[in-house]
Amino acid sequence: MKASPISISIVLIFISLSISLVRFNNSADFDSFVQCLPTHSNPFVPIADAILTPTNSSFEYIYQLRASNLRTLLSSTSRPLAIITALHPSHAQATVICAKRHGFHLRIRSGGHDYEGLSYTSDIPFVILDMFNLFSIDVDIESETAWVQAGATTGELYYRIAEKSNIHGFPSGICTTVGIGGHFSGGGYGFLMRKYGLSIDNVIDAQLIDAYGRILNRESMGEDVFWAIRGGGATSFGIILSWRVKLVRVPPRVTVFIVPRTLEQGATDLVYRWQQVAPKLPKDIFIRLQLQPIKNGSNSRTVTVLFFGHFLGQADRLIQLINTNFPELGLQVSDCSEMSWVESTVYWAGFPNGTSIDVLLDRVRVNRLFFKSKSDYYKAVIPKQGLETLWEAMIDIEDIIVQMNPYGGRMEEISELETAFAQRGGNLFMVQYMAVWSESEGGIEVAARYVELLRRLYRAMTPYASSNPREAFLNYRDLDVGSKKSNETDFEIAKEYGTKYFKNNFLRLAGVKTMIDPENFFKNEQSIPPLPERATY
């Protein structure tokens, strides 16, 4: 039966009234939320100065400034109701208490480098707690430790250590604008991983704000929670306020090198050999591969492979070791540069040799990108046929970077049960595939094309990658491995992506979640849910 114009009008009016009522309720709840904040924060550091709403002139600027992946803004139709730019730990506590009391979803952002934008986007009404202004670093060389707040960047940590010592460093990320809060909680790796493991392997204490707004340390949170936040993604369990880390020893001079090779220069054979050699080299040597298509004449393309090396020692000793273990690389003294450890962090971040270490204090990434990333772990050597498959897929995409990071060394020695980060022994290397494009190429349609091309490459590498499950790296977040809606709790879906990120540690993580956040206040599309009733781990 055909609906009359009158009945259609009634339905439209009802829908309009319903939407208005929802907006009214959200507005009323939001006003109550804002009024709640000062009652739970330090009165000597007014939280009013930390609250940004869409009526503030700087709101959109701050929102986008720390949104590292511009792709995530294309599909985001909503904006947060507010950004709380915490200026004091009590501001973070108040945000938790009041968001929970008034029913607002909470997203926590340290540096904004979440690959899928889960620290600053949501499909339900939400508030961002931005930790960027909590960035103090207290380095104590006598005890060889440091307290680092969540909003500090890796670059700032390196710089502050170097202010006190030229023989200390810390194993952490290569990108120097990454926020410490999220970076550490997902593992945190860099060119010291084969010598000293991950960032979390050198964390000795933490401050965590739980779902009740309490600040807990290692002792008060308990060893289970402390285990979980090291590699399990802390935003499932609370808000990292700060980490206490154990500094590591580095020599006064280290050596870096870059050796480029194209397919025409035998790169396929070299990459094949690298897979066998790199995980077995002395711990002081780290050689990353960076692969990228380039033009090879006017109408053809090839792949160039950059062998990025870092050695905790001087060049003459490095040459001896490489000539013994990897002579095919043909490393020459002219390929090498000696520098201090902190200078090597600048070099590895992509800055020209000789750039002042002051660049480490630049807290926000300038050249942001549109990108989609995926990751893989490899437990066996990719045969040359598989490498040829990879080259073809890369050339088809054109705008893609692939990075291969060797395991072995210290990573082989740490049990997968030691922390929530499970990818330890048995892995030869970890790979990141990243398709990158510019705003000038277009919007959502272009993004969809690159995403599909990258998925095609990922499918092509299936025969060679880890399996059952096909493992993935949490800090290279990828919603393709499984996700739920922002406000849902679906244990079976969570188990799907959870086992890919955490393997057998997923069930223990869910058990910890049940203990510290049984109401599941801290959640996102790939968070750890509480265990179902009557389930155990």
Tab-separated table of C-alpha atoms in Angstrom, residues 105-107 114 118-119 121 235-236 477 479 483-488 497 520-528:
chain	number	residue	atom	x	y	z
A	105	HIS	CA	33.081	8.024	24.915
A	106	LEU	CA	36.729	8.908	25.570
A	107	ARG	CA	39.644	8.889	23.153
A	114	ASP	CA	47.582	5.959	15.611
A	118	LEU	CA	41.539	5.706	16.843
A	119	SER	CA	43.025	8.277	19.228
A	121	THR	CA	38.028	9.749	15.740
A	235	THR	CA	44.236	2.470	26.272
A	236	SER	CA	42.283	-0.738	26.888
A	477	ARG	CA	47.309	-0.595	13.535
A	479	LEU	CA	41.439	-2.367	11.030
A	483	SER	CA	37.377	-4.529	14.304
A	484	LYS	CA	34.089	-3.681	15.953
A	485	LYS	CA	32.103	-0.457	16.201
A	486	SER	CA	33.250	2.228	18.631
A	487	ASN	CA	30.781	1.428	21.390
A	488	GLU	CA	30.362	-2.320	20.936
A	497	TYR	CA	42.129	-9.369	15.941
A	520	ASN	CA	34.644	-1.669	29.720
A	521	PHE	CA	34.817	2.121	29.937
A	522	PHE	CA	38.079	2.250	27.970
A	523	LYS	CA	37.262	0.899	24.532
A	524	ASN	CA	37.770	1.456	20.838
A	525	GLU	CA	37.379	-0.483	17.614
A	526	GLN	CA	40.289	-2.785	18.506
A	527	SER	CA	40.393	-2.677	22.286
A	528	ILE	CA	40.623	-5.637	24.650
